[in-house]
Amino acid sequence: MATSKDIARIAGVSQATVSRVLQNMDNVDESTRQRVLDALRETGYVPNLQARAMRMRRSGLIGVVTGRLTNPFYPELLDALAEEITSAGLRMALWTTDEPASSTVAVQAIQGSAIDGLIFTTATSKDPALRQAVAQQLPIVLVNRSIARLQCDQVTSDNVAGGRLVAEYFLAHGRTSVAVVGGDDIISTSRERRRGFTKAFAQQGIEIPAHRQRKCDFTHDAARKVGLELLGSDDRPAAVFCVNDLVAFGVQDAAHQLGIAVPDTLWIAGYDDIPMAAWDRIDMTSVRQPIDELAKLAVDTLVRRIKKHDMPFSHRRFSAELMVRGSTGWAPAHD
Amino acid sequence: MATSKDIARIAGVSQATVSRVLQNMDNVDESTRQRVLDALRETGYVPNLQARAMRMRRSGLIGVVTGRLTNPFYPELLDALAEEITSAGLRMALWTTDEPASSTVAVQAIQGSAIDGLIFTTATSKDPALRQAVAQQLPIVLVNRSIARLQCDQVTSDNVAGGRLVAEYFLAHGRTSVAVVGGDDIISTSRERRRGFTKAFAQQGIEIPAHRQRKCDFTHDAARKVGLELLGSDDRPAAVFCVNDLVAFGVQDAAHQLGIAVPDTLWIAGYDDIPMAAWDRIDMTSVRQPIDELAKLAVDTLVRRIKKHDMPFSHRRFSAELMVRGSTGWAPAHD
DNA sequence: AGCTCCTATGCATTCGTATTCACGCGAAGG
DNA sequence: CCTTCGCGTGAATACGAATGCATAGGAGCT
């Protein structure tokens, strides 16, 4: 591989001048610039990014820490992040970790300046590496999940409001006997969605009994089992809110297996509006987050944070939107 | 951030000795080693990966080029690759590109030695950057898709055999009036799957007419439209083979919309066995590739290739497995 | 002509680490 | 007692690009 020194020799200039051309500086004579450009083209020169990164103290790499990609919401978010990162002229390093995310290696990568900053999509308040990184004021942005009082930039959507949207829709249609499924209180998104939902009911004087509030893993399988329990008894709810779509699909399958008609006798709503939710046979009502906006703001914020360390931390919440579909009674007019 | 020079000062040794300790060399006295280790611990030293990479001419970063993550097969493969890369003590850089994949930036990243090697999951023979990278003998491994006669390591599963599996299953059950949907001949996987399928029928003297061989994008939506056309006429096939699961789900939804009973009057089979295929309401017969093995071998091969440039190129094919489900008549015994 | 000023360029240094080379010192051997 | 060897260590250098500083040379002014 040709180095800038080689280019210098070929063009008959010093390495410094080559560097100046590469950096598009204007204090270079037009004729020499051309000679250098010719040499660059001729050799197919590609700058050594390591050396450049070392000298500039900036690698152009953005790290992303995310959960396993088995929940299709994360690939969607990841795709959007990748798009933003690429169009900002940067590259992306990825860590997928099991929950609860322990992101030690990723944090070491910032400390070792292998990456310029880090985006967490699945942060938990228990993650020690995250805490340490924040304490050291490293450039970090939380997206999707939030952690109150953590001194770093956070970009989320309003999950409390999202949960409330579903509750209000249920209430407006007289479905007052409800259940809520899924979630782990350590995970901010599910905690908030659940809270928004239950609180809206509480405000109407309806307390959701404990056996109607079921935790479960964020998988189709776990949700199906919980669904069978929840819907198997005679005392079954008239509507179920699931804190994410995979869980909703599992409950939907449980209902199907039990011969419970959706939406006639049971309504189901999910969260995230992953692409499958819109498929005909699933047709799941779900709360949609503005993924592209989330990703865009997260990357923008991180890039600015990297440039300017001393900046007040921002905590931006986007609002979510209810996509009403067949699982809650809406009948499409098929074309 | 503390540097190795700082550590040297604290431990009262030279920077060279610190480096020797970091590299676990044995030509350093035990007492000095301890002093250095103490200093390292005390300061929470993290090596500068840029500098190390520059000196060692190895970054510890593996690049992965993949398509948009909207097809759940890629997240699955990506997850497996991430797992392998991490457990090899390496890090992963990711590019998601639109099809046909143009991977210029990724290739430049190797040339600029920002990454040590590259794994392509969605290679096409038309990609100029890929061709160039191969011509320069850069460390590259193709996984999932293959390109005949391309001088680089390739790890795939036997898509021809996979297509044949489906055909033989259809034939064994007397479903001889068939169609095949999806695919683009530039994409090796779909081309091979289709070929395996049609060839098996041809060997039984059955030619599948052209209007029963429909190309379409690898999306649920596109497939649904094609499905409506294909199944809308009176002359409809008794079984459809779709070159991937998203397409199969789209055709399944088209059948549902038209009121065609699956599996009674129509059989459908997909490919990739993405997680949703096993869900109750979908229950799609599909061909499963050994994703974990693919990922493991791909990473292993790349790591060896990076270490040893002159090695014969390997082209390994794993075999695939037919997962028979309800969309082709198999009835589960529900527990 | 002598002075200043500005432009274009080269030289030298820097980033943090790994590694080569050279050397001092103590032990072993004659 | 003088060599030889080997172990442990430090000094110096290289990796490739970016940049501060110095300077040559030309233009413009008095």
XYZ file of C-alpha atoms (C1' of nucleotides) in Angstrom:
730
model
C 0.000 0.000 0.000
C 1.288 3.417 -0.951
C 1.880 5.888 1.859
C 1.735 9.640 1.758
C 5.528 9.569 1.642
C 5.399 7.558 -1.571
C 2.995 10.060 -3.037
C 5.339 12.839 -2.029
C 8.234 11.199 -3.832
C 6.207 10.623 -6.985
C 4.825 14.157 -7.060
C 8.178 15.661 -6.155
C 6.943 17.394 -3.027
C 7.262 16.867 0.701
C 4.977 14.578 2.670
C 3.609 17.645 4.419
C 2.293 19.010 1.162
C 0.609 15.728 0.350
C -1.084 15.909 3.689
C -2.200 19.437 2.994
C -3.781 18.370 -0.256
C -5.487 15.483 1.473
C -6.900 17.868 4.040
C -8.117 20.243 1.330
C -6.139 23.150 2.700
C -6.116 26.234 0.539
C -2.508 27.220 1.052
C -1.296 24.963 -1.727
C -0.442 26.148 -5.213
C -2.875 24.924 -7.820
C -0.216 23.316 -10.000
C 1.351 21.342 -7.164
C -2.090 20.322 -5.963
C -2.716 18.866 -9.379
C 0.586 16.997 -9.377
C -0.296 15.501 -6.012
C -3.822 14.633 -7.065
C -2.438 12.896 -10.127
C -0.069 10.853 -8.021
C -2.895 9.954 -5.654
C -5.076 8.790 -8.489
C -2.284 6.964 -10.208
C -1.377 4.888 -7.165
C -4.917 4.438 -5.894
C -3.760 5.821 -2.578
C -5.883 5.039 0.453
C -4.953 6.866 3.666
C -3.966 4.739 6.619
C -6.864 5.304 8.949
C -4.959 4.054 11.966
C -2.216 6.604 11.584
C -4.666 9.353 10.843
C -6.803 8.408 13.808
C -3.821 8.354 16.084
C -2.629 11.750 15.028
C -6.074 13.350 14.982
C -7.175 11.600 18.162
C -10.372 10.628 16.408
C -11.124 7.307 14.795
C -14.340 8.035 12.925
C -15.849 4.945 14.505
C -19.081 5.058 16.465
C -19.793 2.136 18.760
C -23.279 0.739 19.166
C -24.252 -1.574 21.996
C -27.478 -3.449 21.489
C -29.254 -6.550 22.688
C -29.595 -9.773 20.770
C -31.181 -9.151 17.434
C -33.905 -11.746 17.940
C -36.377 -8.995 18.705
C -36.929 -7.399 15.282
C -37.216 -3.976 16.823
C -33.457 -3.836 17.296
C -32.537 -4.636 13.709
C -34.891 -1.857 12.686
C -33.270 0.610 15.039
C -29.842 -0.647 14.073
C -30.574 -0.171 10.405
C -31.605 3.394 11.072
C -28.509 4.044 13.184
C -26.269 2.546 10.524
C -27.852 4.770 7.935
C -27.267 7.889 10.015
C -23.737 6.959 10.969
C -22.789 6.215 7.397
C -24.289 9.384 6.036
C -22.343 11.330 8.655
C -19.195 9.923 7.050
C -18.479 7.701 10.024
C -18.235 3.979 10.555
C -20.005 1.771 13.031
C -18.728 -0.837 15.461
C -21.294 -3.176 16.939
C -21.610 -5.145 20.131
C -24.612 -7.358 20.701
C -24.842 -8.491 24.269
C -27.148 -10.626 26.311
C -29.400 -8.927 28.788
C -28.663 -7.364 31.150
C -26.125 -5.737 28.896
C -22.626 -5.788 30.213
C -20.711 -3.544 27.932
C -17.230 -3.682 29.351
C -15.441 -4.264 26.091
C -17.276 -1.468 24.369
C -16.366 0.963 27.105
C -12.761 -0.151 26.959
C -12.871 0.558 23.267
C -13.633 4.220 23.978
C -11.049 4.405 26.681
C -8.543 2.931 24.284
C -9.777 5.476 21.748
C -10.634 2.762 19.270
C -14.011 4.428 18.970
C -15.032 8.032 19.420
C -18.300 7.501 21.219
C -20.913 5.000 22.150
C -24.637 4.586 21.597
C -26.528 2.291 23.958
C -29.869 0.958 22.805
C -30.310 -1.459 25.683
C -28.917 0.316 28.701
C -29.809 -0.836 32.170
C -29.169 1.017 35.392
C -27.252 -1.983 36.693
C -24.568 -1.970 34.042
C -21.316 -1.112 35.847
C -19.380 -0.391 32.667
C -21.983 2.179 31.664
C -21.819 3.845 35.062
C -18.059 4.022 34.890
C -18.112 5.446 31.382
C -20.547 8.140 32.457
C -18.438 8.950 35.489
C -15.476 9.490 33.179
C -17.551 11.800 31.010
C -16.982 9.701 27.926
C -19.149 10.571 24.927
C -22.218 8.407 25.375
C -25.785 8.583 24.190
C -28.648 6.414 25.377
C -31.322 5.746 22.814
C -34.573 3.828 23.246
C -34.066 3.160 26.936
C -33.479 5.852 29.509
C -32.019 5.967 32.976
C -33.239 8.783 35.170
C -30.599 10.958 36.783
C -27.801 9.469 34.685
C -25.610 12.329 33.552
C -25.547 11.663 29.846
C -27.509 12.441 26.697
C -30.657 10.407 26.249
C -33.019 10.065 23.299
C -36.202 8.129 23.862
C -39.825 8.073 22.992
C -42.520 8.676 25.543
C -43.325 5.178 26.705
C -45.593 6.335 29.490
C -47.723 8.194 26.972
C -47.579 5.174 24.681
C -48.956 2.923 27.382
C -51.622 5.493 28.120
C -52.641 5.610 24.442
C -53.470 1.926 24.552
C -55.311 2.233 27.841
C -57.415 5.092 26.588
C -58.279 3.188 23.454
C -59.345 0.176 25.493
C -61.375 2.381 27.843
C -63.026 4.294 25.036
C -64.363 1.014 23.691
C -65.527 -0.286 26.993
C -62.856 -2.895 27.437
C -62.310 -2.391 31.143
C -61.384 -5.920 32.147
C -57.751 -5.953 31.061
C -54.377 -7.533 31.597
C -50.841 -6.420 30.901
C -48.125 -8.844 29.908
C -44.371 -8.715 29.628
C -41.662 -6.592 31.032
C -39.009 -6.433 33.604
C -38.805 -3.471 35.905
C -35.106 -3.057 35.328
C -35.849 -2.215 31.707
C -37.058 1.341 31.444
C -39.167 0.909 28.343
C -41.347 -1.880 29.641
C -41.603 -0.323 33.088
C -42.811 2.963 31.638
C -45.221 1.423 29.157
C -46.758 -0.627 31.886
C -46.950 2.362 34.186
C -48.645 4.573 31.596
C -51.190 1.847 30.995
C -52.024 1.019 34.607
C -52.059 4.658 35.637
C -54.603 5.574 32.981
C -56.850 2.823 34.294
C -56.261 3.890 37.883
C -57.400 7.378 36.958
C -60.722 5.843 35.933
C -60.856 4.107 39.269
C -59.925 0.728 37.839
C -57.152 -1.189 39.539
C -55.694 -4.040 37.537
C -55.344 -7.012 39.884
C -51.914 -8.562 40.410
C -52.724 -11.820 38.629
C -53.564 -9.771 35.557
C -50.127 -8.211 35.540
C -47.769 -10.839 34.217
C -44.075 -10.492 33.680
C -42.385 -12.549 31.029
C -39.355 -12.685 28.790
C -39.500 -10.750 25.569
C -39.931 -13.812 23.402
C -42.769 -15.319 21.471
C -42.415 -18.593 23.289
C -42.416 -17.267 26.823
C -45.361 -15.042 25.998
C -47.325 -17.919 24.540
C -46.965 -19.873 27.768
C -48.021 -16.912 29.860
C -50.877 -16.317 27.457
C -52.126 -19.876 27.873
C -52.189 -19.419 31.651
C -53.775 -16.012 31.531
C -56.449 -16.884 29.005
C -56.997 -20.477 30.073
C -59.178 -19.727 33.068
C -62.834 -18.711 32.909
C -61.993 -15.367 34.427
C -60.272 -14.016 31.402
C -59.660 -10.373 30.458
C -61.394 -8.691 27.547
C -58.210 -6.985 26.396
C -54.490 -7.521 26.825
C -51.741 -4.976 26.512
C -48.341 -6.463 25.770
C -45.252 -4.371 26.314
C -43.774 -5.422 23.013
C -44.849 -7.032 19.787
C -43.120 -10.366 20.160
C -45.017 -10.812 23.404
C -48.241 -9.741 21.736
C -47.762 -12.280 18.968
C -47.203 -14.991 21.550
C -50.400 -14.108 23.368
C -52.221 -13.961 20.052
C -51.076 -17.488 19.290
C -52.153 -18.646 22.739
C -55.612 -17.206 22.120
C -55.740 -18.944 18.765
C -54.766 -22.243 20.293
C -57.459 -21.874 22.952
C -60.036 -21.015 20.333
C -60.589 -17.535 21.700
C -61.746 -15.205 18.959
C -59.663 -12.092 18.367
C -60.926 -9.393 18.290
C -64.477 -10.513 19.041
C -63.962 -11.746 22.568
C -60.384 -10.649 23.141
C -58.461 -7.564 22.140
C -54.671 -7.543 21.991
C -52.266 -4.683 21.541
C -48.491 -4.681 21.287
C -45.696 -2.162 21.198
C -42.979 -1.189 18.683
C -44.954 -1.816 15.530
C -42.377 -4.135 14.055
C -42.974 -4.919 10.376
C -44.708 -8.230 11.067
C -47.428 -6.445 13.024
C -48.886 -5.217 9.759
C -48.975 -8.617 8.092
C -52.492 -9.817 7.260
C -52.578 -12.878 9.451
C -51.163 -11.017 12.437
C -52.734 -7.615 12.000
C -51.677 -6.412 15.416
C -52.530 -3.061 16.923
C -49.297 -1.581 18.171
C -47.629 1.600 19.327
C -45.174 3.018 16.846
C -42.040 4.890 17.812
C -40.436 7.293 15.349
C -37.385 5.102 14.834
C -35.732 7.198 12.167
C -36.031 10.331 14.240
C -34.690 8.547 17.288
C -31.698 7.292 15.359
C -31.021 10.594 13.689
C -31.115 12.587 16.888
C -29.031 10.022 18.737
C -26.261 10.148 16.158
C -26.431 13.929 15.850
C -26.235 14.326 19.587
C -23.307 11.981 19.882
C -21.409 13.690 17.106
C -21.898 17.041 18.758
C -20.947 15.638 22.143
C -17.737 14.229 20.691
C -16.814 17.624 19.297
C -17.780 19.592 22.361
C -17.330 17.894 25.664
C -18.780 20.614 27.821
C -22.398 20.875 26.850
C -25.455 20.484 29.015
C -26.855 16.981 28.764
C -29.999 16.721 26.710
C -32.866 14.366 27.353
C -35.256 14.363 24.432
C -38.493 12.380 24.232
C -40.393 11.816 21.030
C -44.052 10.987 21.109
C -45.460 7.671 19.989
C -48.451 6.831 17.876
C -51.109 4.133 18.109
C -51.503 2.009 15.006
C -54.953 0.491 15.273
C -55.428 -2.830 13.492
C -57.525 -5.943 13.459
C -56.450 -7.320 16.821
C -58.494 -4.536 18.387
C -61.427 -4.643 16.065
C -60.425 -2.449 13.197
C -61.497 -3.987 9.890
C -59.461 -3.059 6.841
C -61.143 -2.314 3.532
C -59.269 -4.765 1.368
C -58.469 -3.406 -2.044
C -5.838 8.666 30.061
C -2.602 7.169 31.327
C -0.106 5.998 28.715
C 2.494 3.287 28.970
C 5.019 6.037 29.522
C 3.130 7.197 32.605
C 3.102 3.654 33.896
C 6.843 3.457 33.298
C 7.439 6.578 35.365
C 5.263 5.353 38.220
C 6.848 1.912 38.286
C 10.341 3.358 37.854
C 11.102 1.413 34.710
C 11.362 2.198 31.016
C 8.391 2.266 28.702
C 9.855 -0.743 26.903
C 9.560 -2.812 30.039
C 5.947 -1.802 30.491
C 5.288 -2.955 26.968
C 7.017 -6.241 27.703
C 4.771 -6.803 30.682
C 1.710 -5.943 28.633
C 2.753 -8.458 26.012
C 3.314 -11.126 28.640
C 6.919 -11.637 27.667
C 8.956 -13.845 29.933
C 12.202 -11.938 29.824
C 11.254 -9.609 32.636
C 12.154 -10.051 36.266
C 9.313 -11.125 38.498
C 9.733 -8.232 40.930
C 9.689 -5.569 38.239
C 6.738 -7.270 36.600
C 4.853 -6.922 39.843
C 5.755 -3.242 40.164
C 4.460 -2.643 36.679
C 1.302 -4.635 37.254
C 0.639 -2.613 40.403
C 1.035 0.618 38.498
C -1.293 -0.650 35.770
C -3.954 -1.573 38.262
C -3.549 1.624 40.228
C -4.079 3.877 37.223
C -6.693 1.727 35.524
C -4.524 1.783 32.447
C -6.194 0.972 29.126
C -3.878 0.568 26.144
C -4.385 2.919 23.225
C -5.703 0.581 20.578
C -4.942 2.998 17.766
C -1.271 3.144 18.589
C -1.090 -0.557 19.168
C -2.889 -1.267 15.918
C -0.607 1.033 14.031
C 2.519 -0.545 15.421
C 1.282 -4.126 15.107
C -0.357 -3.554 11.736
C -3.446 -5.266 13.064
C -6.535 -3.588 14.411
C -8.474 -6.473 15.896
C -11.519 -5.295 13.968
C -13.437 -7.562 11.626
C -15.704 -5.885 9.105
C -19.059 -7.346 8.163
C -21.007 -6.257 5.109
C -24.635 -7.244 5.094
C -27.906 -6.232 3.502
C -30.666 -4.287 5.182
C -31.762 -6.033 8.301
C -35.424 -6.089 7.292
C -35.087 -9.734 6.344
C -34.813 -11.462 9.753
C -32.388 -13.988 8.390
C -29.605 -11.418 8.427
C -30.007 -10.398 12.055
C -29.819 -14.076 12.905
C -26.641 -14.544 10.939
C -25.271 -11.294 12.271
C -25.925 -12.335 15.831
C -24.032 -15.540 15.233
C -21.146 -13.703 13.594
C -20.993 -11.193 16.441
C -20.868 -14.024 18.911
C -17.978 -15.685 17.104
C -16.052 -12.500 16.567
C -16.375 -11.482 20.185
C -15.353 -14.851 21.503
C -12.284 -14.703 19.285
C -11.286 -11.562 21.200
C -11.983 -9.335 18.228
C -14.374 -6.509 17.539
C -16.852 -6.074 14.728
C -17.493 -3.213 12.344
C -20.740 -3.300 10.411
C -21.930 -1.974 7.104
C -25.499 -2.490 6.018
C -25.988 -1.683 2.379
C -28.813 -1.655 -0.047
C -28.894 -4.298 -2.702
C -27.033 -4.779 -4.888
C -24.388 -4.304 -2.256
C -21.778 -1.753 -3.102
C -19.175 -2.071 -0.433
C -16.671 0.568 -1.390
C -16.283 2.073 2.053
C -15.793 -1.298 3.668
C -13.091 -2.229 1.208
C -11.405 1.109 1.765
C -11.449 0.329 5.441
C -9.287 -2.735 4.851
C -7.025 -0.901 2.504
C -6.657 1.807 5.103
C -6.020 -0.973 7.600
C -8.847 0.193 9.804
C -10.051 -3.407 9.769
C -8.142 -6.637 9.370
C -10.548 -8.496 7.167
C -14.020 -8.529 5.750
C -16.963 -10.887 5.799
C -19.594 -10.487 3.098
C -23.013 -11.966 3.709
C -24.648 -10.418 0.667
C -22.034 -10.533 -2.044
C -22.997 -10.156 -5.663
C -20.829 -10.843 -8.654
C -21.448 -7.306 -9.862
C -19.934 -5.564 -6.879
C -16.831 -3.777 -8.209
C -15.404 -3.111 -4.762
C -15.521 -6.805 -3.968
C -13.780 -7.686 -7.227
C -11.080 -5.165 -6.538
C -10.553 -6.398 -3.008
C -10.199 -9.962 -4.238
C -7.771 -8.880 -6.918
C -5.638 -7.285 -4.218
C -5.724 -10.494 -2.205
C -7.208 -8.770 0.803
C -8.485 -11.081 3.537
C -12.083 -11.682 2.588
C -14.594 -14.396 3.300
C -17.966 -14.829 1.642
C -20.640 -16.380 3.797
C -24.182 -17.293 2.815
C -23.823 -16.269 -0.805
C -21.175 -17.612 -3.120
C -19.628 -16.496 -6.361
C -18.193 -19.224 -8.541
C -14.611 -18.823 -9.647
C -13.998 -15.903 -7.310
C -10.598 -16.424 -5.740
C -11.515 -16.118 -2.089
C -12.741 -18.206 0.810
C -16.435 -19.028 0.731
C -18.680 -20.591 3.320
C -22.188 -21.439 2.239
C -24.868 -24.007 2.620
C -25.977 -26.205 -0.231
C -28.836 -24.225 -1.687
C -29.260 -26.496 -4.670
C -29.768 -29.450 -2.370
C -32.095 -27.335 -0.258
C -34.294 -26.560 -3.232
C -34.246 -30.220 -4.184
C -35.357 -31.221 -0.672
C -38.513 -29.189 -1.086
C -39.149 -30.517 -4.586
C -38.758 -34.106 -3.455
C -41.127 -33.522 -0.588
C -43.718 -32.048 -2.914
C -43.268 -34.900 -5.386
C -43.459 -37.584 -2.716
C -46.870 -36.256 -1.765
C -48.170 -35.973 -5.282
C -48.057 -32.211 -5.491
C -46.822 -31.990 -9.046
C -48.523 -28.796 -10.121
C -46.182 -26.287 -8.580
C -44.862 -22.747 -8.732
C -41.714 -21.083 -7.523
C -41.667 -17.507 -6.306
C -39.010 -14.971 -5.519
C -35.435 -14.472 -6.412
C -33.126 -12.602 -8.599
C -30.585 -14.439 -10.691
C -27.814 -12.155 -9.587
C -28.211 -13.465 -6.061
C -26.582 -16.849 -5.764
C -28.775 -18.197 -2.992
C -32.080 -17.683 -4.732
C -30.687 -18.778 -8.084
C -29.399 -22.033 -6.619
C -32.505 -22.770 -4.579
C -34.663 -22.264 -7.620
C -32.381 -24.396 -9.753
C -32.354 -27.275 -7.268
C -36.117 -27.172 -7.182
C -36.810 -26.980 -10.904
C -34.140 -29.522 -11.724
C -35.624 -32.112 -9.388
C -38.945 -31.672 -11.130
C -37.324 -31.836 -14.539
C -35.789 -35.161 -13.581
C -39.305 -36.448 -13.098
C -40.186 -35.159 -16.510
C -42.080 -32.183 -15.170
C -41.266 -28.780 -16.587
C -42.536 -25.841 -14.579
C -44.068 -23.353 -17.033
C -42.693 -19.842 -17.165
C -45.786 -18.178 -15.722
C -45.358 -20.378 -12.678
C -41.851 -19.055 -12.102
C -42.245 -15.605 -10.637
C -39.485 -13.279 -9.581
C -40.126 -10.781 -6.857
C -38.419 -8.663 -4.239
C -37.576 -10.310 -0.960
C -40.333 -8.556 0.935
C -43.637 -9.616 2.380
C -45.452 -6.945 0.452
C -44.049 -7.692 -2.974
C -44.635 -11.387 -2.432
C -48.223 -10.814 -1.396
C -48.913 -9.008 -4.654
C -47.282 -11.733 -6.697
C -49.181 -14.309 -4.678
C -52.496 -12.649 -5.457
C -51.725 -12.805 -9.168
C -50.434 -16.338 -9.074
C -53.264 -17.731 -6.985
C -56.018 -15.517 -8.300
C -56.615 -17.430 -11.526
C -58.452 -20.733 -11.786
C -55.329 -22.424 -13.014
C -53.557 -22.325 -9.692
C -50.698 -24.523 -8.474
C -51.121 -27.096 -5.732
C -47.847 -26.124 -4.078
C -45.575 -23.103 -4.043
C -41.906 -22.968 -3.210
C -40.686 -19.561 -2.109
C -36.983 -18.843 -2.108
C -37.150 -17.245 1.293
C -39.458 -17.038 4.254
C -40.548 -13.446 3.913
C -41.769 -14.281 0.434
C -43.480 -17.416 1.711
C -45.303 -15.424 4.369
C -46.479 -12.973 1.742
C -47.835 -15.751 -0.439
C -49.446 -17.316 2.611
C -51.232 -14.060 3.315
C -52.330 -13.820 -0.304
C -53.811 -17.311 -0.066
C -55.588 -16.350 3.126
C -57.013 -13.256 1.559
C -58.283 -15.246 -1.420
C -59.810 -17.821 0.889
C -57.562 -20.597 -0.346
C -57.097 -23.218 2.344
C -53.529 -23.983 3.379
C -52.508 -26.786 3.441
C -55.690 -28.449 2.152
C -55.722 -27.036 -1.339
C -52.386 -25.245 -1.356
C -49.000 -26.122 0.069
C -46.370 -23.470 0.715
C -42.721 -23.819 1.647
C -40.136 -21.188 2.415
C -36.424 -21.010 3.016
C -34.180 -19.911 5.934
C -36.442 -21.038 8.757
C -36.466 -17.651 10.420
C -37.932 -17.720 13.928
C -41.374 -16.563 12.833
C -41.764 -19.653 10.630
C -42.336 -21.717 13.744
C -45.024 -19.463 15.175
C -48.425 -21.138 15.461
C -50.355 -18.919 13.108
C -47.667 -19.066 10.456
C -46.413 -22.594 10.855
C -44.370 -22.527 7.691
C -42.387 -25.409 6.272
C -38.917 -24.117 5.572
C -35.361 -25.130 4.837
C -32.984 -24.537 7.700
C -29.353 -23.608 7.276
C -26.872 -24.298 10.053
C -26.360 -20.632 10.855
C -24.084 -21.088 13.824
C -21.789 -23.395 11.915
C -21.720 -21.026 8.963
C -20.781 -18.124 11.203
C -18.192 -20.072 13.135
C -16.424 -21.377 10.072
C -16.552 -17.989 8.372
C -14.877 -16.261 11.289
C -12.358 -19.061 11.794
C -11.445 -19.016 8.126
C -11.042 -15.265 8.081
C -8.874 -15.274 11.183
C -6.610 -17.913 9.670
C -6.500 -16.059 6.377
C -5.460 -12.873 8.135
C -2.602 -14.671 9.820
C -1.495 -16.589 6.772
C -1.951 -14.890 3.456
C -0.759 -17.743 1.279
C -3.182 -20.541 1.788
C -5.324 -22.315 -0.764
C -8.798 -20.831 -0.881
C -11.435 -22.979 0.716
C -15.004 -23.303 -0.422
C -17.045 -25.153 2.144
C -20.737 -26.056 1.811
C -22.897 -27.163 4.696
C -26.000 -29.150 4.081
C -29.473 -27.860 4.823
C -32.446 -29.486 6.481
C -36.160 -29.443 5.722
C -38.355 -28.378 8.622
C -41.797 -29.719 7.805
C -44.701 -27.791 9.303
C -48.396 -27.077 8.865
C -48.141 -25.175 5.611
C -47.389 -28.503 3.943
C -49.841 -30.603 5.858
C -47.945 -31.637 8.947
C -50.220 -31.448 12.018
C -48.558 -30.931 15.357
C -49.691 -32.807 18.437
C -50.383 -29.881 20.710
C -49.286 -30.478 24.273
C 17.991 49.170 -4.066
C 16.278 48.070 0.221
C 12.504 46.928 2.929
C 8.235 44.534 4.171
C 4.755 41.194 3.515
C 2.691 37.146 1.890
C 2.455 32.724 -0.307
C 4.021 28.162 -0.926
C 6.756 24.812 0.753
C 9.940 21.781 3.631
C 11.713 20.228 8.113
C 10.927 18.360 12.304
C 7.986 16.788 15.689
C 4.029 14.403 17.571
C 0.577 10.765 18.645
C 1.365 5.711 21.993
C 2.983 1.395 21.408
C 6.079 -2.608 20.057
C 10.477 -4.048 19.020
C 15.445 -4.060 17.789
C 19.797 -3.205 19.364
C 23.187 -2.370 22.689
C 24.884 -2.657 27.178
C 25.781 -3.579 32.170
C 26.283 -6.869 35.410
C 26.654 -11.168 37.650
C 27.658 -16.072 37.067
C 30.189 -19.685 35.063
C 34.274 -21.549 33.045
C 39.123 -21.674 31.814
C 41.926 -13.096 37.009
C 40.167 -12.653 32.618
C 36.831 -14.113 29.167
C 32.190 -15.647 27.820
C 27.645 -16.051 28.203
C 22.985 -14.792 29.250
C 19.596 -12.325 31.574
C 17.259 -8.070 32.394
C 16.881 -3.540 31.055
C 16.946 1.084 28.708
C 17.653 3.912 24.663
C 16.301 4.544 20.197
C 13.451 3.815 16.347
C 9.443 2.780 13.396
C 4.551 2.786 12.184
C 1.887 6.922 8.748
C -0.261 11.122 8.780
C -1.046 15.965 10.532
C 0.749 20.280 11.863
C 3.663 24.145 14.112
C 7.511 26.520 12.801
C 10.933 28.234 9.759
C 12.201 29.937 5.344
C 12.858 30.840 0.369
C 11.296 33.619 -3.093
C 8.431 36.846 -5.302
C 5.481 40.987 -5.291
C 4.777 45.538 -3.849
C 6.105 49.656 -1.713
C 9.160 53.715 -0.652
